[in-house]
Amino acid sequence: MPALSSYSEDIANELEESVSVVKKDIYRTSRKLRSRSITIFDSVKNDIGINSRILQLLSKFSSLEHGWDGDDGQPPSPAAILYANYLCKLLGNRGIKIYHSAPGPRGEIMLDIRAEKGSRSVEIILYSDRAFAVMIDPTMLPTQNMFQIDDLNKYIKFLNNE
Amino acid sequence: MVKGDILIDPEIVLIRRAHLPMKAYSNPDGTATSRVFTPRPKDKGALSVNIKELTTYEQSIENPERYFLFQLLNRAPIFCLKTTKYDPNDDGTNNAHSVIEIIDEYDNVTPAYLAKASIKCSALNF
């Protein structure tokens, strides 16, 4: 009969091997989980970018030069682009999708937000030194005000017909 | 009609040409953005348009790879309390040219309204 100590050694070696195998398993699993979580995070990050298309447009607008419209158009103001980027993310975090964005001839950036139901819309026009919001209801002439972040709720209520 | 005449007929069809950079001037649904109807700094508030019945699609668009066209009724600038003035080129290159004036530098109401009142103009529906 083998000595108890040899059993212990065998068991210890077996245990060590098992632990090592389990350790490797855990490591492999946690690596998979990590990479999957990164993938999930990236996709969530991109989905949170419900305004990711607009952000891509803004990135393209930032490379426009003078005369970009073939007619003396000024390049988009860096300040306007920055503000537009900020609003994209802010509105995106609130689940508000920007319908479209376009550069203007005076360096402004226009953001077009449309109601999910109905035909109302709000345009936010960002210049280098000021910003305006235009509330558009097809049944009447649009109205324009200076735009301030604090007024966002007012525009959302307008879009929701409240 | 002579240069300087104000167009008072609301049914006159006007053509506005827009540049085609990255198609950003078109909304995803093909309609015009308000920036199409925003005067350039050099325009000094006068938005150039053509009177449709005095021009052709080819004359108005010049280069379909570079520009696209929108059309709207004269009633739209009238509703915005703007005047459309007949303004043919002095050198005879464009007898259909007119201007909608005066759209102030930071007036975004008129461009928004004119955009909503316009439709895309192609060779087929010219």
Tab-separated table of N, CA, C and O in Angstrom, chain A residues 53 57 60-61 64 68-74 99-106 108 110 112 114 119 121 123 125 127 129-130 132 134 136 138 140-144, chain B residues 16 19-35 38-45 66-67 79-80 103-109 112-113 116:
chain	number	residue	atom	x	y	z
A	53	ARG	N	-25.125	59.812	-37.057
A	53	ARG	CA	-25.087	60.274	-38.460
A	53	ARG	C	-24.821	61.776	-38.508
A	53	ARG	O	-24.054	62.264	-39.348
A	57	LEU	N	-21.731	63.946	-40.082
A	57	LEU	CA	-21.914	65.097	-40.984
A	57	LEU	C	-21.113	66.287	-40.480
A	57	LEU	O	-20.430	66.963	-41.251
A	60	LYS	N	-17.593	66.114	-41.298
A	60	LYS	CA	-17.321	66.481	-42.697
A	60	LYS	C	-17.399	67.991	-42.886
A	60	LYS	O	-16.603	68.588	-43.608
A	61	PHE	N	-18.372	68.623	-42.226
A	61	PHE	CA	-18.539	70.070	-42.380
A	61	PHE	C	-17.292	70.817	-41.902
A	61	PHE	O	-16.950	71.875	-42.431
A	64	LEU	N	-14.803	71.856	-44.524
A	64	LEU	CA	-15.188	72.726	-45.642
A	64	LEU	C	-14.348	73.999	-45.620
A	64	LEU	O	-14.030	74.521	-44.548
A	68	TRP	N	-16.984	76.851	-50.357
A	68	TRP	CA	-17.360	75.439	-50.411
A	68	TRP	C	-18.640	75.221	-51.202
A	68	TRP	O	-18.862	74.146	-51.752
A	69	ASP	N	-19.498	76.255	-51.267
A	69	ASP	CA	-20.772	76.080	-51.967
A	69	ASP	C	-20.691	76.582	-53.401
A	69	ASP	O	-21.710	76.718	-54.073
A	70	GLY	N	-19.482	76.857	-53.860
A	70	GLY	CA	-19.326	77.354	-55.225
A	70	GLY	C	-19.812	78.772	-55.372
A	70	GLY	O	-19.967	79.269	-56.485
A	71	ASP	N	-20.108	79.436	-54.242
A	71	ASP	CA	-20.726	80.761	-54.318
A	71	ASP	C	-20.343	81.622	-53.117
A	71	ASP	O	-21.186	82.262	-52.520
A	72	ASP	N	-19.074	81.638	-52.758
A	72	ASP	CA	-18.589	82.545	-51.712
A	72	ASP	C	-19.046	82.158	-50.309
A	72	ASP	O	-19.022	82.992	-49.397
A	73	GLY	N	-19.454	80.937	-50.097
A	73	GLY	CA	-19.884	80.512	-48.772
A	73	GLY	C	-18.725	80.482	-47.780
A	73	GLY	O	-17.617	80.056	-48.119
A	74	GLN	N	-18.986	80.971	-46.562
A	74	GLN	CA	-17.949	80.961	-45.528
A	74	GLN	C	-17.843	79.562	-44.925
A	74	GLN	O	-18.855	78.874	-44.796
A	99	TYR	N	-32.962	65.252	-36.972
A	99	TYR	CA	-33.337	64.751	-38.295
A	99	TYR	C	-32.243	64.996	-39.329
A	99	TYR	O	-31.911	64.113	-40.120
A	100	HIS	N	-31.678	66.203	-39.326
A	100	HIS	CA	-30.665	66.524	-40.334
A	100	HIS	C	-29.866	67.732	-39.882
A	100	HIS	O	-30.256	68.452	-38.953
A	101	SER	N	-28.714	67.933	-40.535
A	101	SER	CA	-27.893	69.111	-40.280
A	101	SER	C	-27.348	69.603	-41.610
A	101	SER	O	-27.074	68.802	-42.516
A	102	ALA	N	-27.203	70.915	-41.731
A	102	ALA	CA	-26.634	71.469	-42.959
A	102	ALA	C	-25.814	72.702	-42.614
A	102	ALA	O	-26.159	73.454	-41.695
A	103	PRO	N	-24.734	72.926	-43.349
A	103	PRO	CA	-23.966	74.163	-43.166
A	103	PRO	C	-24.660	75.291	-43.922
A	103	PRO	O	-25.393	75.056	-44.875
A	104	GLY	N	-24.405	76.522	-43.480
A	104	GLY	CA	-24.979	77.666	-44.168
A	104	GLY	C	-23.896	78.547	-44.755
A	104	GLY	O	-22.712	78.364	-44.469
A	105	PRO	N	-24.280	79.534	-45.555
A	105	PRO	CA	-23.301	80.352	-46.275
A	105	PRO	C	-22.526	81.339	-45.405
A	105	PRO	O	-21.520	81.891	-45.846
A	106	ARG	N	-23.022	81.579	-44.178
A	106	ARG	CA	-22.345	82.534	-43.293
A	106	ARG	C	-21.569	81.826	-42.186
A	106	ARG	O	-21.282	82.419	-41.165
A	108	GLU	N	-22.693	79.257	-40.499
A	108	GLU	CA	-23.580	78.702	-39.481
A	108	GLU	C	-23.813	77.208	-39.715
A	108	GLU	O	-23.609	76.699	-40.795
A	110	MET	N	-26.922	74.416	-39.105
A	110	MET	CA	-28.343	74.268	-38.818
A	110	MET	C	-28.610	72.833	-38.365
A	110	MET	O	-28.144	71.884	-38.992
A	112	ASP	N	-31.826	70.330	-37.507
A	112	ASP	CA	-33.276	70.210	-37.757
A	112	ASP	C	-33.815	69.068	-36.896
A	112	ASP	O	-33.411	67.919	-37.058
A	114	ARG	N	-37.283	67.140	-35.643
A	114	ARG	CA	-38.687	67.018	-36.059
A	114	ARG	C	-39.491	66.245	-35.023
A	114	ARG	O	-38.983	65.353	-34.346
A	119	SER	N	-46.350	67.438	-37.826
A	119	SER	CA	-45.437	68.046	-38.793
A	119	SER	C	-44.670	69.243	-38.232
A	119	SER	O	-44.136	70.043	-38.983
A	121	SER	N	-41.564	71.173	-36.375
A	121	SER	CA	-40.116	70.975	-36.280
A	121	SER	C	-39.496	72.197	-35.628
A	121	SER	O	-40.125	73.265	-35.535
A	123	GLU	N	-35.729	74.260	-35.766
A	123	GLU	CA	-34.375	74.384	-36.301
A	123	GLU	C	-33.557	75.195	-35.307
A	123	GLU	O	-34.002	76.234	-34.827
A	125	ILE	N	-30.103	77.167	-35.215
A	125	ILE	CA	-29.072	77.684	-36.123
A	125	ILE	C	-27.952	78.285	-35.277
A	125	ILE	O	-28.171	79.232	-34.514
A	127	TYR	N	-24.398	80.139	-35.019
A	127	TYR	CA	-23.378	80.974	-35.651
A	127	TYR	C	-22.146	80.995	-34.752
A	127	TYR	O	-22.147	80.359	-33.697
A	129	ASP	N	-21.122	83.446	-33.006
A	129	ASP	CA	-21.272	84.258	-31.809
A	129	ASP	C	-22.700	84.336	-31.287
A	129	ASP	O	-22.979	85.096	-30.361
A	130	ARG	N	-23.606	83.550	-31.882
A	130	ARG	CA	-24.993	83.580	-31.419
A	130	ARG	C	-25.717	82.339	-31.945
A	130	ARG	O	-25.218	81.653	-32.829
A	132	PHE	N	-29.869	80.764	-32.715
A	132	PHE	CA	-31.301	81.008	-32.802
A	132	PHE	C	-32.048	79.684	-32.874
A	132	PHE	O	-31.498	78.678	-33.327
A	134	VAL	N	-35.778	78.273	-34.376
A	134	VAL	CA	-36.953	78.593	-35.181
A	134	VAL	C	-37.976	77.485	-34.982
A	134	VAL	O	-37.679	76.308	-35.210
A	136	ILE	N	-41.284	75.751	-36.150
A	136	ILE	CA	-41.989	75.660	-37.427
A	136	ILE	C	-43.247	74.820	-37.279
A	136	ILE	O	-43.185	73.644	-36.892
A	138	PRO	N	-46.528	74.127	-39.787
A	138	PRO	CA	-46.949	74.413	-41.161
A	138	PRO	C	-48.223	75.243	-41.270
A	138	PRO	O	-48.515	75.774	-42.333
A	140	MET	N	-48.767	78.044	-39.768
A	140	MET	CA	-48.522	79.475	-39.530
A	140	MET	C	-47.084	79.829	-39.891
A	140	MET	O	-46.273	78.949	-40.177
A	141	LEU	N	-46.796	81.117	-39.857
A	141	LEU	CA	-45.430	81.568	-40.126
A	141	LEU	C	-44.536	81.117	-38.970
A	141	LEU	O	-44.928	81.231	-37.803
A	142	PRO	N	-43.336	80.626	-39.259
A	142	PRO	CA	-42.444	80.219	-38.173
A	142	PRO	C	-42.107	81.387	-37.260
A	142	PRO	O	-42.237	82.557	-37.645
A	143	THR	N	-41.654	81.074	-36.040
A	143	THR	CA	-41.211	82.118	-35.115
A	143	THR	C	-39.777	81.833	-34.706
A	143	THR	O	-39.353	80.670	-34.630
A	144	GLN	N	-39.041	82.898	-34.446
A	144	GLN	CA	-37.617	82.776	-34.146
A	144	GLN	C	-37.307	83.434	-32.814
A	144	GLN	O	-37.830	84.501	-32.503
B	16	ARG	N	-35.244	78.119	-57.507
B	16	ARG	CA	-34.057	78.422	-56.705
B	16	ARG	C	-33.029	77.320	-56.936
B	16	ARG	O	-33.342	76.132	-56.829
B	19	HIS	N	-26.444	74.480	-54.425
B	19	HIS	CA	-25.223	73.739	-54.693
B	19	HIS	C	-25.311	72.347	-54.096
B	19	HIS	O	-26.124	72.101	-53.205
B	20	LEU	N	-24.510	71.452	-54.542
B	20	LEU	CA	-24.626	70.047	-54.157
B	20	LEU	C	-23.429	69.536	-53.345
B	20	LEU	O	-22.844	68.533	-53.700
B	21	PRO	N	-23.087	70.202	-52.237
B	21	PRO	CA	-21.947	69.687	-51.494
B	21	PRO	C	-22.369	68.551	-50.563
B	21	PRO	O	-23.149	68.775	-49.659
B	22	MET	N	-21.937	67.381	-50.785
B	22	MET	CA	-22.244	66.256	-49.924
B	22	MET	C	-23.755	66.040	-49.759
B	22	MET	O	-24.189	65.410	-48.814
B	23	LYS	N	-24.522	66.611	-50.605
B	23	LYS	CA	-25.986	66.486	-50.552
B	23	LYS	C	-26.570	66.983	-49.231
B	23	LYS	O	-27.692	66.672	-48.886
B	24	ALA	N	-25.803	67.757	-48.456
B	24	ALA	CA	-26.305	68.196	-47.160
B	24	ALA	C	-27.428	69.198	-47.304
B	24	ALA	O	-28.236	69.358	-46.398
B	25	TYR	N	-27.469	69.883	-48.461
B	25	TYR	CA	-28.521	70.868	-48.643
B	25	TYR	C	-29.876	70.237	-48.888
B	25	TYR	O	-30.894	70.907	-48.871
B	26	SER	N	-29.864	68.951	-49.168
B	26	SER	CA	-31.113	68.212	-49.286
B	26	SER	C	-31.362	67.474	-47.993
B	26	SER	O	-30.445	66.913	-47.408
B	27	ASN	N	-32.603	67.476	-47.540
B	27	ASN	CA	-32.971	66.637	-46.420
B	27	ASN	C	-32.966	65.184	-46.878
B	27	ASN	O	-32.997	64.900	-48.063
B	28	PRO	N	-32.921	64.243	-45.919
B	28	PRO	CA	-32.971	62.826	-46.311
B	28	PRO	C	-34.172	62.479	-47.182
B	28	PRO	O	-34.114	61.543	-47.975
B	29	ASP	N	-35.258	63.258	-47.062
B	29	ASP	CA	-36.438	62.957	-47.881
B	29	ASP	C	-36.435	63.734	-49.203
B	29	ASP	O	-37.427	63.734	-49.936
B	30	GLY	N	-35.314	64.396	-49.497
B	30	GLY	CA	-35.182	65.086	-50.782
B	30	GLY	C	-35.693	66.513	-50.792
B	30	GLY	O	-35.518	67.219	-51.787
B	31	THR	N	-36.311	66.956	-49.720
B	31	THR	CA	-36.805	68.341	-49.666
B	31	THR	C	-35.647	69.292	-49.340
B	31	THR	O	-34.561	68.854	-48.943
B	32	ALA	N	-35.899	70.570	-49.504
B	32	ALA	CA	-34.848	71.566	-49.309
B	32	ALA	C	-34.664	71.878	-47.828
B	32	ALA	O	-35.629	71.938	-47.068
B	33	THR	N	-33.410	72.098	-47.429
B	33	THR	CA	-33.165	72.646	-46.107
B	33	THR	C	-33.331	74.168	-46.185
B	33	THR	O	-33.312	74.752	-47.272
B	34	SER	N	-33.442	74.785	-45.023
B	34	SER	CA	-33.602	76.239	-45.001
B	34	SER	C	-32.364	76.947	-45.541
B	34	SER	O	-32.437	78.087	-46.004
B	35	ARG	N	-31.233	76.254	-45.534
B	35	ARG	CA	-29.991	76.880	-46.008
B	35	ARG	C	-30.015	77.124	-47.521
B	35	ARG	O	-29.253	77.959	-48.021
B	38	THR	N	-31.168	80.702	-47.954
B	38	THR	CA	-30.441	81.694	-47.162
B	38	THR	C	-29.520	82.465	-48.091
B	38	THR	O	-28.700	81.865	-48.785
B	39	PRO	N	-29.636	83.793	-48.132
B	39	PRO	CA	-28.770	84.566	-49.029
B	39	PRO	C	-27.304	84.446	-48.647
B	39	PRO	O	-26.967	84.271	-47.470
B	40	ARG	N	-26.415	84.514	-49.630
B	40	ARG	CA	-24.991	84.538	-49.377
B	40	ARG	C	-24.601	85.919	-48.889
B	40	ARG	O	-25.319	86.895	-49.152
B	41	PRO	N	-23.474	86.072	-48.224
B	41	PRO	CA	-23.071	87.402	-47.746
B	41	PRO	C	-23.025	88.428	-48.877
B	41	PRO	O	-23.447	89.578	-48.698
B	42	LYS	N	-22.560	88.003	-50.065
B	42	LYS	CA	-22.417	88.961	-51.161
B	42	LYS	C	-23.759	89.388	-51.743
B	42	LYS	O	-23.844	90.378	-52.461
B	43	ASP	N	-24.820	88.619	-51.436
B	43	ASP	CA	-26.136	88.927	-51.990
B	43	ASP	C	-26.779	90.131	-51.307
B	43	ASP	O	-27.754	90.684	-51.834
B	44	LYS	N	-26.293	90.485	-50.151
B	44	LYS	CA	-26.821	91.614	-49.379
B	44	LYS	C	-28.329	91.499	-49.172
B	44	LYS	O	-29.078	92.471	-49.345
B	45	GLY	N	-28.767	90.320	-48.826
B	45	GLY	CA	-30.166	90.120	-48.474
B	45	GLY	C	-31.091	89.824	-49.634
B	45	GLY	O	-32.290	89.618	-49.434
B	66	ARG	N	-23.506	69.576	-60.378
B	66	ARG	CA	-22.996	70.540	-59.417
B	66	ARG	C	-24.134	71.203	-58.632
B	66	ARG	O	-23.950	71.666	-57.522
B	67	TYR	N	-25.329	71.246	-59.263
B	67	TYR	CA	-26.453	71.950	-58.651
B	67	TYR	C	-27.719	71.114	-58.703
B	67	TYR	O	-27.809	70.145	-59.461
B	79	PHE	N	-46.201	85.821	-48.449
B	79	PHE	CA	-46.678	85.486	-47.103
B	79	PHE	C	-45.671	85.907	-46.044
B	79	PHE	O	-46.044	86.220	-44.911
B	80	CYS	N	-44.392	85.911	-46.431
B	80	CYS	CA	-43.335	86.319	-45.498
B	80	CYS	C	-43.099	87.828	-45.545
B	80	CYS	O	-42.119	88.314	-44.974
B	103	ILE	N	-33.933	89.738	-47.212
B	103	ILE	CA	-33.856	88.744	-46.140
B	103	ILE	C	-32.665	89.132	-45.276
B	103	ILE	O	-31.523	89.062	-45.715
B	104	ASP	N	-32.945	89.589	-44.064
B	104	ASP	CA	-31.887	90.067	-43.180
B	104	ASP	C	-30.899	88.966	-42.830
B	104	ASP	O	-31.214	87.779	-42.903
B	105	GLU	N	-29.738	89.394	-42.375
B	105	GLU	CA	-28.637	88.467	-42.105
B	105	GLU	C	-29.027	87.344	-41.140
B	105	GLU	O	-28.666	86.203	-41.335
B	106	TYR	N	-29.756	87.665	-40.095
B	106	TYR	CA	-30.094	86.657	-39.092
B	106	TYR	C	-31.577	86.273	-39.140
B	106	TYR	O	-32.128	85.765	-38.177
B	107	ASP	N	-32.204	86.545	-40.283
B	107	ASP	CA	-33.593	86.109	-40.481
B	107	ASP	C	-33.573	84.644	-40.898
B	107	ASP	O	-33.166	84.317	-42.010
B	108	ASN	N	-34.003	83.781	-39.997
B	108	ASN	CA	-34.069	82.358	-40.316
B	108	ASN	C	-35.513	81.895	-40.495
B	108	ASN	O	-35.758	80.730	-40.813
B	109	VAL	N	-36.439	82.822	-40.298
B	109	VAL	CA	-37.861	82.492	-40.472
B	109	VAL	C	-38.182	82.361	-41.958
B	109	VAL	O	-38.783	81.370	-42.398
B	112	ALA	N	-36.713	79.295	-43.617
B	112	ALA	CA	-37.411	78.083	-43.159
B	112	ALA	C	-38.751	77.951	-43.874
B	112	ALA	O	-39.126	76.863	-44.325
B	113	TYR	N	-39.484	79.056	-43.969
B	113	TYR	CA	-40.802	79.006	-44.608
B	113	TYR	C	-40.686	78.712	-46.098
B	113	TYR	O	-41.423	77.900	-46.646
B	116	LYS	N	-39.975	75.060	-46.702
B	116	LYS	CA	-41.155	74.201	-46.530
B	116	LYS	C	-42.127	74.354	-47.690
B	116	LYS	O	-42.888	73.432	-48.009
